[in-house]
């Protein structure tokens, strides 16, 4: 880490601010392309727009923008890292809310660009510290996933939050739209999937089910650990995504017991039960797929299974994250902008330029341990005061 008084860090100016009559822009060069990030001066609260200039042909392209963009603010500072993402720090916004990444050439963006046949960029919000990994719970229909999750949410309402999926299935009696599921039309969910709003989706028991990026982000933004109840296909997709999670498969003690539970629940027709039981065999076969699930839980006695689930969850990520204290100390509530960048860190300067109680004039953002990214959040941001 570089400290004040030592040799100045290498600083390449990759971002120039161009001000035209009504637009404030950053232009960031990557190879033959320039990524221009603009906001209107007349209406600085309007959303950020992205355009790409092909410097060889001098043509402009408006890319498909995935992910949730930053909240609108007056201006920002920006710098390129690893030739694949642009770090943007929103001015006038407390640090723990102001760090954003615009992914321009990451594996996710390249893959999406191939699928869509257009230029793609993707927003991802920076999260200081690791945060607890989301928990993916899969298992055949009727095994008791929902029952276990409901117990966990009841006992620890401020620790865990449920990722509310979208589904085209009809609501059951007592199911509430927006609480148990977002009930939706097939054409609507298909449109939103094609717009890149979903972390994963699958055709399950004759309906479409999917986890929107927003469903996961709204839980993690509340500072809670996100629980996803999704089928095995969905678990596979999340495994392949940039979301780092813990994957748990819940098994029944026997196939007969599974059938008994499904029938006793009384929510499906006979035809639907048969379909769910057929799919259950396939899901049970896949539970041993190499590298897919981290833990298998047998739900025989409910209370015993619940205790095992709790043990699994507290075993994981139980370490003290030094960034947590940084956030708790209130240092992340001051506003900063980018001062300089090296290959390994970005130096941030306090916007007020005064040392307020609990804040530092200069911070170092360590670039070595970033994880995740679009779709979702970029985690692992380590920040420390520069003395
Ligand atoms: N250990 C258990 N012993 C007996 N019954 C159980 C047990 N766990 C759950 N059940 C019951 O089994 C039925 C199915 O449970 P639940 O709805 O939680 O399953 P699920 O895995 O969430 O199903 P789906 O995937 O279809 O949503 C419910 O009626 C529930 O009360
Ligand atoms: N891939 C996904 N699977 C999901 C999602 N939400 C729920 N599910 C799975 O669907 C079945 C059936 O659920 P039910 O509520 O109709 O009984 C079950 O296995 C769930 O785990 C999702 O977003 N994606």
Short mmCIF file of C-alpha atoms and ligand atoms in Angstrom, two decimals, residues 140-147 172 229 257 261 265 276 299-302, ligand 1:
data_model
loop_
_atom_site.label_atom_id
_atom_site.label_comp_id
_atom_site.label_asym_id
_atom_site.label_seq_id
_atom_site.Cartn_x
_atom_site.Cartn_y
_atom_site.Cartn_z
CA UNK A 140 -37.69 -32.28 -5.03
CA UNK A 141 -41.13 -30.77 -4.72
CA UNK A 142 -42.70 -31.64 -1.38
CA UNK A 143 -39.46 -32.46 0.43
CA UNK A 144 -39.91 -29.53 2.84
CA UNK A 145 -37.69 -26.73 1.48
CA UNK A 146 -40.35 -24.08 2.03
CA UNK A 147 -41.08 -25.39 5.52
CA UNK A 172 -52.27 -21.27 -4.45
CA UNK A 229 -35.54 -21.80 -3.09
CA UNK A 257 -42.51 -40.37 2.19
CA UNK A 261 -46.02 -35.25 1.86
CA UNK A 265 -50.12 -30.83 1.22
CA UNK A 276 -43.74 -33.57 -9.79
CA UNK A 299 -35.39 -34.06 5.90
CA UNK A 300 -36.72 -36.97 7.93
CA UNK A 301 -37.53 -35.50 11.33
CA UNK A 302 -38.25 -31.81 10.66
N1 LIG B 1 -39.86 -33.41 8.03
C1 LIG B 1 -41.14 -33.41 7.65
N2 LIG B 1 -41.94 -34.40 8.05
C2 LIG B 1 -43.23 -34.43 7.67
N3 LIG B 1 -43.83 -33.51 6.89
C3 LIG B 1 -43.05 -32.51 6.44
C4 LIG B 1 -41.69 -32.39 6.80
N4 LIG B 1 -41.18 -31.30 6.21
C5 LIG B 1 -42.19 -30.72 5.52
N5 LIG B 1 -43.32 -31.45 5.66
C6 LIG B 1 -44.62 -31.20 5.03
O1 LIG B 1 -44.49 -31.60 3.65
C7 LIG B 1 -45.27 -30.79 2.81
C8 LIG B 1 -44.37 -30.19 1.73
O2 LIG B 1 -43.47 -29.27 2.33
P1 LIG B 1 -43.04 -27.96 1.58
O3 LIG B 1 -44.22 -27.28 0.98
O4 LIG B 1 -42.21 -27.17 2.53
O5 LIG B 1 -42.15 -28.58 0.43
P2 LIG B 1 -41.28 -27.88 -0.70
O6 LIG B 1 -40.03 -28.66 -0.83
O7 LIG B 1 -41.14 -26.44 -0.41
O8 LIG B 1 -42.18 -28.09 -1.98
P3 LIG B 1 -42.21 -27.27 -3.37
O9 LIG B 1 -40.89 -27.44 -4.00
O10 LIG B 1 -43.31 -27.91 -4.13
O11 LIG B 1 -42.50 -25.84 -3.05
C9 LIG B 1 -45.89 -29.72 3.69
O12 LIG B 1 -47.23 -30.07 3.94
C10 LIG B 1 -45.06 -29.76 4.97
O13 LIG B 1 -45.80 -29.39 6.11
#
